[in-house]
mmCIF file of C-alpha atoms in Angstrom:
data_model
loop_
_atom_site.group_PDB
_atom_site.id
_atom_site.type_symbol
_atom_site.label_atom_id
_atom_site.label_comp_id
_atom_site.label_asym_id
_atom_site.label_seq_id
_atom_site.Cartn_x
_atom_site.Cartn_y
_atom_site.Cartn_z
ATOM 1 C CA MET A 1 6.644 289.579 144.724
ATOM 2 C CA ASN A 2 5.923 286.073 145.703
ATOM 3 C CA ARG A 3 3.220 283.899 143.734
ATOM 4 C CA VAL A 4 0.105 283.188 145.779
ATOM 5 C CA VAL A 5 -2.006 279.848 145.648
ATOM 6 C CA VAL A 6 -4.963 278.418 147.210
ATOM 7 C CA THR A 7 -4.235 275.148 149.020
ATOM 8 C CA GLY A 8 -7.462 274.823 151.007
ATOM 9 C CA ALA A 9 -11.138 275.562 150.604
ATOM 10 C CA GLY A 10 -14.144 275.036 152.746
ATOM 11 C CA THR A 11 -17.701 276.186 152.860
ATOM 12 C CA ILE A 12 -21.272 275.887 154.087
ATOM 13 C CA ASN A 13 -24.169 277.411 152.163
ATOM 14 C CA ALA A 14 -27.546 276.755 150.827
ATOM 15 C CA LEU A 15 -26.205 274.391 148.211
ATOM 16 C CA GLY A 16 -24.237 272.118 150.579
ATOM 17 C CA HIS A 17 -22.302 271.798 153.934
ATOM 18 C CA SER A 18 -19.022 271.234 152.154
ATOM 19 C CA VAL A 19 -17.139 272.091 149.097
ATOM 20 C CA PRO A 20 -17.714 268.780 147.262
ATOM 21 C CA GLU A 21 -21.710 269.186 147.904
ATOM 22 C CA THR A 22 -21.490 272.670 146.880
ATOM 23 C CA LEU A 23 -19.606 272.078 143.583
ATOM 24 C CA GLU A 24 -21.857 269.078 142.789
ATOM 25 C CA ALA A 25 -24.880 271.412 143.307
ATOM 26 C CA MET A 26 -23.229 273.929 140.870
ATOM 27 C CA ARG A 27 -22.782 271.425 138.175
ATOM 28 C CA GLU A 28 -26.171 270.078 138.331
ATOM 29 C CA GLY A 29 -27.546 273.824 138.430
ATOM 30 C CA ARG A 30 -29.493 272.870 141.519
ATOM 31 C CA CYS A 31 -31.354 275.747 143.360
ATOM 32 C CA GLY A 32 -30.863 276.141 147.205
ATOM 33 C CA ILE A 33 -33.409 278.880 147.316
ATOM 34 C CA GLY A 34 -36.720 277.950 149.031
ATOM 35 C CA GLU A 35 -39.245 279.020 151.728
ATOM 36 C CA LEU A 36 -37.735 280.558 154.651
ATOM 37 C CA GLU A 37 -38.218 278.895 158.191
ATOM 38 C CA PHE A 38 -37.705 281.274 161.545
ATOM 39 C CA ARG A 39 -39.965 283.083 163.932
ATOM 40 C CA ASP A 40 -42.414 285.458 162.569
ATOM 41 C CA VAL A 41 -41.646 284.773 158.862
ATOM 42 C CA ASP A 42 -45.353 285.223 158.175
ATOM 43 C CA ARG A 43 -44.845 288.920 159.093
ATOM 44 C CA LEU A 44 -42.527 289.451 156.032
ATOM 45 C CA ALA A 45 -43.461 290.083 152.481
ATOM 46 C CA ILE A 46 -40.523 288.216 151.245
ATOM 47 C CA LYS A 47 -40.528 284.677 152.435
ATOM 48 C CA ILE A 48 -37.636 283.042 150.254
ATOM 49 C CA GLY A 49 -34.106 282.866 150.658
ATOM 50 C CA GLY A 50 -31.077 280.703 150.343
ATOM 51 C CA GLN A 51 -31.093 279.215 153.940
ATOM 52 C CA VAL A 52 -28.762 276.631 155.232
ATOM 53 C CA ARG A 53 -30.724 273.571 156.225
ATOM 54 C CA GLY A 54 -29.924 270.884 158.655
ATOM 55 C CA PHE A 55 -27.171 272.832 160.405
ATOM 56 C CA GLU A 56 -27.268 271.616 164.040
ATOM 57 C CA ALA A 57 -24.908 273.918 166.256
ATOM 58 C CA GLU A 58 -25.325 271.399 169.086
ATOM 59 C CA GLY A 59 -23.726 268.607 167.194
ATOM 60 C CA ARG A 60 -20.672 270.642 166.372
ATOM 61 C CA TYR A 61 -20.052 272.953 169.291
ATOM 62 C CA ASN A 62 -20.527 272.743 173.011
ATOM 63 C CA ARG A 63 -22.525 274.837 175.243
ATOM 64 C CA GLN A 64 -19.851 277.400 176.147
ATOM 65 C CA GLN A 65 -18.979 277.772 172.509
ATOM 66 C CA ILE A 66 -22.642 278.198 171.347
ATOM 67 C CA SER A 67 -22.999 281.035 173.991
ATOM 68 C CA LEU A 68 -19.995 282.952 172.275
ATOM 69 C CA TYR A 69 -20.884 282.017 168.450
ATOM 70 C CA ASP A 70 -23.433 283.750 166.539
ATOM 71 C CA ARG A 71 -24.719 281.780 163.440
ATOM 72 C CA PHE A 72 -22.239 283.483 161.065
ATOM 73 C CA THR A 73 -19.481 282.546 163.305
ATOM 74 C CA GLN A 74 -20.812 279.037 163.361
ATOM 75 C CA PHE A 75 -20.760 278.879 159.768
ATOM 76 C CA THR A 76 -17.385 280.414 159.389
ATOM 77 C CA LEU A 77 -15.709 277.984 161.847
ATOM 78 C CA ALA A 78 -17.061 275.189 159.996
ATOM 79 C CA ALA A 79 -15.768 276.299 156.697
ATOM 80 C CA ALA A 80 -12.502 277.048 158.210
ATOM 81 C CA LYS A 81 -12.023 273.482 159.413
ATOM 82 C CA GLU A 82 -12.497 271.923 156.041
ATOM 83 C CA ALA A 83 -10.217 274.556 154.344
ATOM 84 C CA ILE A 84 -7.448 274.106 156.849
ATOM 85 C CA GLU A 85 -7.792 270.379 156.824
ATOM 86 C CA GLN A 86 -7.539 270.477 153.188
ATOM 87 C CA SER A 87 -4.507 272.556 153.265
ATOM 88 C CA GLY A 88 -2.700 270.116 155.501
ATOM 89 C CA LEU A 89 -1.062 273.138 157.348
ATOM 90 C CA GLU A 90 -0.365 273.133 161.102
ATOM 91 C CA PHE A 91 0.378 276.391 162.741
ATOM 92 C CA HIS A 92 3.315 276.283 165.053
ATOM 93 C CA GLY A 93 6.411 278.308 165.630
ATOM 94 C CA ASP A 94 7.281 281.094 163.000
ATOM 95 C CA LEU A 95 4.325 279.888 160.790
ATOM 96 C CA ALA A 96 1.919 280.498 163.308
ATOM 97 C CA ALA A 97 3.361 283.709 164.495
ATOM 98 C CA ARG A 98 3.421 285.215 160.884
ATOM 99 C CA SER A 99 0.172 283.753 159.485
ATOM 100 C CA GLY A 100 -3.195 285.322 160.220
ATOM 101 C CA VAL A 101 -6.914 285.626 159.251
ATOM 102 C CA ILE A 102 -8.859 288.104 157.243
ATOM 103 C CA LEU A 103 -12.415 287.845 156.816
ATOM 104 C CA GLY A 104 -15.299 289.802 155.283
ATOM 105 C CA THR A 105 -18.710 290.279 156.788
ATOM 106 C CA ALA A 106 -21.337 293.098 156.170
ATOM 107 C CA GLY A 107 -23.778 292.447 159.132
ATOM 108 C CA GLY A 108 -21.713 290.209 161.580
ATOM 109 C CA GLY A 109 -23.931 288.809 164.419
ATOM 110 C CA VAL A 110 -27.318 289.953 163.052
ATOM 111 C CA ASN A 111 -29.155 286.847 164.609
ATOM 112 C CA THR A 112 -27.656 287.871 167.892
ATOM 113 C CA TRP A 113 -28.922 291.566 167.447
ATOM 114 C CA ASP A 114 -32.279 290.418 166.402
ATOM 115 C CA ALA A 115 -32.712 287.841 169.261
ATOM 116 C CA ASN A 116 -31.685 290.272 171.984
ATOM 117 C CA TYR A 117 -33.563 293.216 170.656
ATOM 118 C CA ARG A 118 -36.705 291.001 171.035
ATOM 119 C CA LEU A 119 -35.687 290.327 174.458
ATOM 120 C CA VAL A 120 -35.286 294.003 175.362
ATOM 121 C CA TYR A 121 -37.859 295.514 173.376
ATOM 122 C CA GLU A 122 -40.621 292.938 172.984
ATOM 123 C CA ASP A 123 -40.402 290.614 176.077
ATOM 124 C CA GLY A 124 -39.394 293.542 178.379
ATOM 125 C CA LYS A 125 -36.214 291.777 179.786
ATOM 126 C CA ASN A 126 -33.921 294.178 181.662
ATOM 127 C CA ARG A 127 -30.941 291.983 181.188
ATOM 128 C CA VAL A 128 -29.049 290.257 178.305
ATOM 129 C CA HIS A 129 -26.407 287.623 178.275
ATOM 130 C CA PRO A 130 -22.921 288.921 179.229
ATOM 131 C CA PHE A 131 -21.546 287.622 175.958
ATOM 132 C CA VAL A 132 -23.980 289.493 173.744
ATOM 133 C CA VAL A 133 -21.271 292.014 172.743
ATOM 134 C CA PRO A 134 -18.288 289.407 171.853
ATOM 135 C CA LYS A 135 -20.952 287.246 170.078
ATOM 136 C CA LEU A 136 -22.611 289.967 167.746
ATOM 137 C CA MET A 137 -19.087 291.878 166.892
ATOM 138 C CA ASN A 138 -18.114 291.696 163.295
ATOM 139 C CA ASN A 139 -14.622 290.352 164.107
ATOM 140 C CA ALA A 140 -15.891 287.542 166.194
ATOM 141 C CA ALA A 141 -15.487 284.963 163.627
ATOM 142 C CA ALA A 142 -11.907 286.121 162.602
ATOM 143 C CA SER A 143 -11.030 285.919 166.285
ATOM 144 C CA HIS A 144 -12.362 282.635 167.037
ATOM 145 C CA ILE A 145 -10.572 281.169 163.911
ATOM 146 C CA SER A 146 -7.156 282.649 165.248
ATOM 147 C CA MET A 147 -7.813 281.018 168.627
ATOM 148 C CA GLU A 148 -8.971 277.713 167.187
ATOM 149 C CA TRP A 149 -5.938 277.372 164.898
ATOM 150 C CA ASN A 150 -3.212 279.354 166.590
ATOM 151 C CA LEU A 151 -2.959 282.069 164.117
ATOM 152 C CA LYS A 152 -1.001 284.886 165.598
ATOM 153 C CA GLY A 153 -0.332 287.241 162.720
ATOM 154 C CA PRO A 154 -2.419 289.957 160.981
ATOM 155 C CA SER A 155 -6.074 289.213 161.938
ATOM 156 C CA PHE A 156 -9.084 291.599 161.192
ATOM 157 C CA THR A 157 -12.497 291.749 159.479
ATOM 158 C CA VAL A 158 -13.381 293.932 156.595
ATOM 159 C CA ALA A 159 -16.973 295.280 156.083
ATOM 160 C CA THR A 160 -17.685 296.850 152.633
ATOM 161 C CA ALA A 161 -21.242 295.405 152.197
ATOM 162 C CA CYS A 162 -21.457 293.111 149.360
ATOM 163 C CA ALA A 163 -17.889 293.274 148.582
ATOM 164 C CA SER A 164 -16.557 292.378 151.969
ATOM 165 C CA SER A 165 -15.206 288.905 151.012
ATOM 166 C CA ASN A 166 -13.493 290.044 147.957
ATOM 167 C CA HIS A 167 -11.906 292.912 149.851
ATOM 168 C CA ALA A 168 -10.755 290.649 152.716
ATOM 169 C CA MET A 169 -9.304 288.124 150.145
ATOM 170 C CA ALA A 170 -7.539 290.900 148.341
ATOM 171 C CA GLN A 171 -5.956 291.876 151.507
ATOM 172 C CA ALA A 172 -5.005 288.296 152.396
ATOM 173 C CA PHE A 173 -3.467 288.156 148.960
ATOM 174 C CA ALA A 174 -1.573 291.302 149.402
ATOM 175 C CA MET A 175 0.127 290.002 152.462
ATOM 176 C CA VAL A 176 1.333 286.757 151.282
ATOM 177 C CA ARG A 177 2.363 288.315 147.924
ATOM 178 C CA THR A 178 4.571 291.048 149.698
ATOM 179 C CA GLY A 179 6.037 288.397 152.179
ATOM 180 C CA MET A 180 4.133 289.687 155.074
ATOM 181 C CA ALA A 181 2.854 286.262 155.890
ATOM 182 C CA PRO A 182 3.488 282.778 154.428
ATOM 183 C CA ALA A 183 -0.082 281.909 154.713
ATOM 184 C CA MET A 184 -3.517 283.452 155.461
ATOM 185 C CA VAL A 185 -6.889 282.118 156.311
ATOM 186 C CA THR A 186 -9.507 284.272 154.336
ATOM 187 C CA GLY A 187 -12.818 284.533 152.946
ATOM 188 C CA GLY A 188 -16.289 285.533 154.533
ATOM 189 C CA SER A 189 -19.563 284.763 155.970
ATOM 190 C CA GLU A 190 -22.942 286.132 156.535
ATOM 191 C CA SER A 191 -26.300 285.273 158.268
ATOM 192 C CA MET A 192 -28.939 287.820 157.944
ATOM 193 C CA LEU A 193 -31.808 285.454 157.383
ATOM 194 C CA CYS A 194 -33.944 286.321 160.636
ATOM 195 C CA PHE A 195 -36.847 288.527 161.019
ATOM 196 C CA GLY A 196 -35.107 291.790 161.588
ATOM 197 C CA GLY A 197 -32.425 291.132 158.803
ATOM 198 C CA VAL A 198 -35.006 290.392 156.134
ATOM 199 C CA LYS A 199 -37.398 293.107 157.226
ATOM 200 C CA ALA A 200 -34.556 295.672 156.737
ATOM 201 C CA TRP A 201 -33.813 294.379 153.240
ATOM 202 C CA GLU A 202 -37.528 294.505 152.427
ATOM 203 C CA GLY A 203 -37.255 298.411 152.922
ATOM 204 C CA LEU A 204 -35.043 298.772 149.896
ATOM 205 C CA ARG A 205 -37.613 297.169 147.450
ATOM 206 C CA VAL A 206 -35.098 295.284 145.622
ATOM 207 C CA MET A 207 -36.099 291.617 146.652
ATOM 208 C CA SER A 208 -37.748 289.018 144.626
ATOM 209 C CA LYS A 209 -40.704 287.118 145.893
ATOM 210 C CA ASP A 210 -40.207 284.246 143.673
ATOM 211 C CA ALA A 211 -36.779 283.490 142.272
ATOM 212 C CA CYS A 212 -33.461 284.998 141.577
ATOM 213 C CA ARG A 213 -33.083 285.406 137.658
ATOM 214 C CA PRO A 214 -29.739 287.344 136.915
ATOM 215 C CA PHE A 215 -29.586 288.623 133.484
ATOM 216 C CA SER A 216 -33.178 287.578 132.457
ATOM 217 C CA ALA A 217 -35.416 290.209 131.067
ATOM 218 C CA ASN A 218 -38.253 289.129 133.707
ATOM 219 C CA ARG A 219 -35.870 289.294 136.705
ATOM 220 C CA ASN A 220 -37.662 291.138 139.662
ATOM 221 C CA GLY A 221 -34.934 291.460 142.324
ATOM 222 C CA MET A 222 -32.371 289.737 144.575
ATOM 223 C CA VAL A 223 -32.814 286.946 147.013
ATOM 224 C CA GLN A 224 -30.689 286.706 150.232
ATOM 225 C CA GLY A 225 -28.636 283.820 151.100
ATOM 226 C CA GLU A 226 -26.509 282.840 154.070
ATOM 227 C CA GLY A 227 -23.329 280.711 154.678
ATOM 228 C CA ALA A 228 -19.489 280.983 154.571
ATOM 229 C CA GLY A 229 -16.566 280.486 152.273
ATOM 230 C CA VAL A 230 -12.974 280.185 153.667
ATOM 231 C CA PHE A 231 -9.729 279.687 151.806
ATOM 232 C CA VAL A 232 -6.040 279.080 152.697
ATOM 233 C CA PHE A 233 -3.819 281.514 150.507
ATOM 234 C CA GLU A 234 -0.379 280.320 150.628
ATOM 235 C CA ASP A 235 2.984 281.351 149.243
ATOM 236 C CA TYR A 236 3.735 279.286 146.161
ATOM 237 C CA ASP A 237 7.135 278.128 146.916
ATOM 238 C CA HIS A 238 6.088 277.171 150.574
ATOM 239 C CA ALA A 239 3.241 275.232 149.274
ATOM 240 C CA LYS A 240 5.500 273.541 146.742
ATOM 241 C CA LYS A 241 8.134 272.692 149.069
ATOM 242 C CA ARG A 242 5.739 270.944 151.407
ATOM 243 C CA GLY A 243 4.027 269.104 148.425
ATOM 244 C CA ALA A 244 0.595 270.765 148.866
ATOM 245 C CA GLU A 245 -2.202 270.303 146.584
ATOM 246 C CA ILE A 246 -2.604 273.557 144.825
ATOM 247 C CA LEU A 247 -6.307 274.517 143.694
ATOM 248 C CA CYS A 248 -5.503 277.558 141.705
ATOM 249 C CA GLU A 249 -3.371 280.685 141.677
ATOM 250 C CA VAL A 250 -4.620 284.093 142.845
ATOM 251 C CA ALA A 251 -2.886 286.246 140.218
ATOM 252 C CA GLY A 252 -4.054 289.792 140.880
ATOM 253 C CA PHE A 253 -6.662 292.189 142.279
ATOM 254 C CA ALA A 254 -7.907 295.570 142.017
ATOM 255 C CA MET A 255 -10.440 297.803 143.994
ATOM 256 C CA SER A 256 -12.242 300.920 143.147
ATOM 257 C CA SER A 257 -14.753 303.478 144.584
ATOM 258 C CA ASP A 258 -17.552 304.872 142.311
ATOM 259 C CA ALA A 259 -17.817 307.962 144.440
ATOM 260 C CA ALA A 260 -21.158 308.633 143.107
ATOM 261 C CA ASP A 261 -24.173 307.081 144.875
ATOM 262 C CA ILE A 262 -24.876 305.075 147.957
ATOM 263 C CA VAL A 263 -27.020 302.375 146.198
ATOM 264 C CA MET A 264 -26.735 302.768 142.384
ATOM 265 C CA PRO A 265 -23.875 300.989 140.700
ATOM 266 C CA SER A 266 -21.345 302.854 138.058
ATOM 267 C CA LYS A 267 -20.243 301.369 135.010
ATOM 268 C CA ASN A 268 -17.061 303.437 135.402
ATOM 269 C CA GLY A 269 -16.215 301.982 138.846
ATOM 270 C CA ALA A 270 -16.894 298.478 137.866
ATOM 271 C CA SER A 271 -14.736 298.930 134.532
ATOM 272 C CA ARG A 272 -11.797 300.343 136.563
ATOM 273 C CA ALA A 273 -11.884 297.399 138.967
ATOM 274 C CA MET A 274 -11.961 294.676 136.305
ATOM 275 C CA ALA A 275 -9.424 296.545 134.032
ATOM 276 C CA GLY A 276 -7.159 297.018 137.169
ATOM 277 C CA ALA A 277 -7.447 293.384 138.311
ATOM 278 C CA LEU A 278 -6.374 292.286 134.656
ATOM 279 C CA ALA A 279 -3.197 294.801 134.781
ATOM 280 C CA ASP A 280 -2.292 293.550 138.403
ATOM 281 C CA ALA A 281 -2.280 289.952 137.001
ATOM 282 C CA ARG A 282 -0.513 290.788 133.874
ATOM 283 C CA VAL A 283 -3.153 289.142 131.610
ATOM 284 C CA SER A 284 -4.745 290.465 128.732
ATOM 285 C CA ALA A 285 -8.522 290.533 128.247
ATOM 286 C CA ASP A 286 -8.647 287.948 125.667
ATOM 287 C CA GLU A 287 -6.892 285.413 128.248
ATOM 288 C CA VAL A 288 -9.986 285.591 130.312
ATOM 289 C CA GLY A 289 -12.340 282.590 129.828
ATOM 290 C CA TYR A 290 -14.858 283.109 132.502
ATOM 291 C CA ILE A 291 -16.220 285.817 135.050
ATOM 292 C CA ASN A 292 -18.151 285.070 138.004
ATOM 293 C CA ALA A 293 -20.491 288.081 137.979
ATOM 294 C CA HIS A 294 -21.749 289.999 140.839
ATOM 295 C CA GLY A 295 -24.973 289.397 139.158
ATOM 296 C CA THR A 296 -27.758 290.193 141.705
ATOM 297 C CA GLY A 297 -30.753 289.738 139.690
ATOM 298 C CA THR A 298 -31.512 293.577 139.856
ATOM 299 C CA ALA A 299 -32.017 295.600 136.807
ATOM 300 C CA ALA A 300 -29.689 298.289 137.734
ATOM 301 C CA ASN A 301 -26.835 295.808 138.665
ATOM 302 C CA ASP A 302 -27.116 293.402 135.889
ATOM 303 C CA LYS A 303 -27.321 296.088 133.094
ATOM 304 C CA THR A 304 -24.454 298.010 134.606
ATOM 305 C CA GLU A 305 -22.204 295.123 135.023
ATOM 306 C CA CYS A 306 -22.802 293.820 131.486
ATOM 307 C CA ALA A 307 -22.125 297.295 129.991
ATOM 308 C CA ALA A 308 -18.824 297.330 132.280
ATOM 309 C CA VAL A 309 -17.805 294.079 130.705
ATOM 310 C CA ALA A 310 -18.489 295.356 127.379
ATOM 311 C CA ASP A 311 -16.305 298.168 128.071
ATOM 312 C CA VAL A 312 -13.352 296.401 129.379
ATOM 313 C CA PHE A 313 -13.289 293.453 127.032
ATOM 314 C CA GLY A 314 -14.281 294.961 123.866
ATOM 315 C CA PRO A 315 -14.961 292.356 121.129
ATOM 316 C CA HIS A 316 -13.966 289.567 123.341
ATOM 317 C CA ALA A 317 -16.976 290.187 125.589
ATOM 318 C CA ASP A 318 -18.933 288.054 123.248
ATOM 319 C CA LYS A 319 -16.495 285.069 123.439
ATOM 320 C CA LEU A 320 -16.188 284.853 127.495
ATOM 321 C CA MET A 321 -18.577 283.142 129.655
ATOM 322 C CA ILE A 322 -20.386 285.177 132.603
ATOM 323 C CA SER A 323 -22.540 283.545 135.155
ATOM 324 C CA SER A 324 -24.106 284.480 138.434
ATOM 325 C CA THR A 325 -24.158 281.527 141.076
ATOM 326 C CA LYS A 326 -26.466 283.859 143.190
ATOM 327 C CA SER A 327 -29.131 282.351 141.099
ATOM 328 C CA MET A 328 -28.526 279.141 143.137
ATOM 329 C CA HIS A 329 -27.360 280.086 146.589
ATOM 330 C CA GLY A 330 -28.698 283.641 146.886
ATOM 331 C CA HIS A 331 -26.807 286.827 147.576
ATOM 332 C CA LEU A 332 -24.545 286.264 150.939
ATOM 333 C CA ILE A 333 -24.132 289.942 151.094
ATOM 334 C CA GLY A 334 -20.601 290.085 152.834
ATOM 335 C CA GLY A 335 -20.131 286.490 152.495
ATOM 336 C CA THR A 336 -20.956 286.127 148.813
ATOM 337 C CA GLY A 337 -17.607 286.629 147.139
ATOM 338 C CA ALA A 338 -16.125 283.808 149.107
ATOM 339 C CA VAL A 339 -18.846 281.193 148.195
ATOM 340 C CA GLU A 340 -18.638 282.428 144.556
ATOM 341 C CA LEU A 341 -14.729 281.978 144.484
ATOM 342 C CA LEU A 342 -15.577 278.287 144.452
ATOM 343 C CA ALA A 343 -17.279 278.535 141.147
ATOM 344 C CA CYS A 344 -14.057 280.093 139.615
ATOM 345 C CA ILE A 345 -11.848 277.341 141.310
ATOM 346 C CA MET A 346 -14.234 274.704 139.572
ATOM 347 C CA ALA A 347 -13.908 276.436 136.069
ATOM 348 C CA LEU A 348 -10.120 276.449 136.411
ATOM 349 C CA ARG A 349 -9.651 273.190 137.973
ATOM 350 C CA ASP A 350 -12.230 270.968 136.742
ATOM 351 C CA SER A 351 -13.150 272.809 133.460
ATOM 352 C CA VAL A 352 -16.751 273.252 134.549
ATOM 353 C CA VAL A 353 -18.436 276.617 134.361
ATOM 354 C CA ALA A 354 -21.333 277.006 136.795
ATOM 355 C CA PRO A 355 -24.675 278.140 135.179
ATOM 356 C CA THR A 356 -26.982 281.212 135.675
ATOM 357 C CA ILE A 357 -30.206 279.267 136.655
ATOM 358 C CA SER A 358 -33.667 280.422 136.374
ATOM 359 C CA TYR A 359 -32.858 282.209 133.175
ATOM 360 C CA GLU A 360 -35.890 282.661 131.113
ATOM 361 C CA GLU A 361 -36.056 285.671 128.583
ATOM 362 C CA PRO A 362 -33.067 287.150 126.874
ATOM 363 C CA ASP A 363 -32.323 290.926 127.714
ATOM 364 C CA PRO A 364 -30.917 292.953 125.045
ATOM 365 C CA GLU A 365 -29.062 294.906 127.460
ATOM 366 C CA CYS A 366 -27.286 291.822 128.861
ATOM 367 C CA ALA A 367 -26.449 290.391 125.482
ATOM 368 C CA LEU A 368 -23.575 288.125 126.730
ATOM 369 C CA ASP A 369 -23.068 284.440 127.101
ATOM 370 C CA VAL A 370 -24.443 284.157 130.763
ATOM 371 C CA VAL A 371 -24.256 280.310 130.612
ATOM 372 C CA PRO A 372 -28.083 279.979 131.000
ATOM 373 C CA ASN A 373 -29.448 277.229 133.148
ATOM 374 C CA ASP A 374 -26.853 274.299 132.313
ATOM 375 C CA ALA A 375 -23.395 273.941 133.533
ATOM 376 C CA ARG A 376 -20.854 273.994 130.584
ATOM 377 C CA ASP A 377 -17.609 271.788 130.066
ATOM 378 C CA ALA A 378 -14.994 274.389 128.955
ATOM 379 C CA LYS A 379 -11.380 274.900 129.414
ATOM 380 C CA VAL A 380 -10.796 278.011 131.303
ATOM 381 C CA ASP A 381 -7.234 279.438 132.110
ATOM 382 C CA VAL A 382 -7.998 282.664 133.806
ATOM 383 C CA ALA A 383 -11.039 283.851 135.768
ATOM 384 C CA LEU A 384 -12.403 286.908 137.419
ATOM 385 C CA SER A 385 -14.535 287.128 140.509
ATOM 386 C CA ASN A 386 -16.438 290.410 140.501
ATOM 387 C CA ALA A 387 -17.991 292.155 143.597
ATOM 388 C CA PHE A 388 -19.729 295.495 143.387
ATOM 389 C CA ALA A 389 -21.204 296.629 146.583
ATOM 390 C CA PHE A 390 -23.570 299.502 147.908
ATOM 391 C CA GLY A 391 -21.757 302.477 148.685
ATOM 392 C CA GLY A 392 -19.658 301.980 145.342
ATOM 393 C CA MET A 393 -17.128 299.691 146.762
ATOM 394 C CA ASN A 394 -15.766 297.356 143.955
ATOM 395 C CA ALA A 395 -13.255 294.532 144.460
ATOM 396 C CA VAL A 396 -12.291 292.153 141.598
ATOM 397 C CA LEU A 397 -10.058 289.091 142.097
ATOM 398 C CA ALA A 398 -8.334 287.557 139.056
ATOM 399 C CA LEU A 399 -7.255 283.714 139.351
ATOM 400 C CA ARG A 400 -5.080 281.417 137.071
ATOM 401 C CA LYS A 401 -4.922 277.700 136.475
ATOM 402 C CA VAL A 402 -1.962 276.000 137.946
#
């Protein structure tokens, strides 16, 4: 089996338009959640979100590209550019033929769906743009990355609700580890912050009207965000041979299904995914210093996740740090695991653990070190990134300092 390392990272989200901006915001415990700005927001009960501000598609893409790129694709391409440029890879010959793209998204082109439903049902139009289908399809972002950077190997999109990015990155990891590909571009993206996207989530009655407070006793729900996180996963020997900068090692992963309920999480499913990731990475529970939690800010998720951590880590659960960066950038649904992986890289590489902000009241059912409100300087050798999705889809990545 090949060792797999991360040699490039890129992002755009509510905290910043790049990795340095995002990590600076995480270190400062800055909140990217604010008042939403889009058409008909006044008709919504939920008016806050982790919206990407100051992103002008016209300054990045030409008119033909914009006609093909939904907002989630625009974010993905921007993040991919940063990641691939940092990696220093140029995809030609055999490297291009064998390397590919695996991305996660839950909704794909939700903004395109929303805009064109308006045209047909509200405005009474009988025609839509001929590129509506290729613009809204879930694999659009992966396809455009493959075309932009000449990636001719395995390329596809994974959709497993809030675990989509972690499932996608796990598949990319497996392909590099088994030698199917020398490098893979992977991660995820989402942009559901439009009238129809938020209105649908309102129906679940799990959304907060004021803030995301994971693990805090007075939490009152999740807050949606948008954006993308993209990484280059590469064979360790290939990266070392060309002198690439290595951000961290992807050491293992595991996936599980609750097979229980479409929306309620299961402690058993989460426990099996975390324990499986440790076993796959061949690390013991007491080697883990940090967990980036799924931590949505709903009572069901937070309590279940904390119980699963206690179950897997036993006495060591009181010694490890666990935080939810969703408190800062919101829940990016299918793209969330990709942005959260940045917090794990920061902990491993820079010895800075991102905080859970907006934390106000201890919850006895979440009695772990949730790194409340302020980032912490701490040496971390092994980290886990958790993703537990509607439908009982669980995916956990284990990462190691190099």
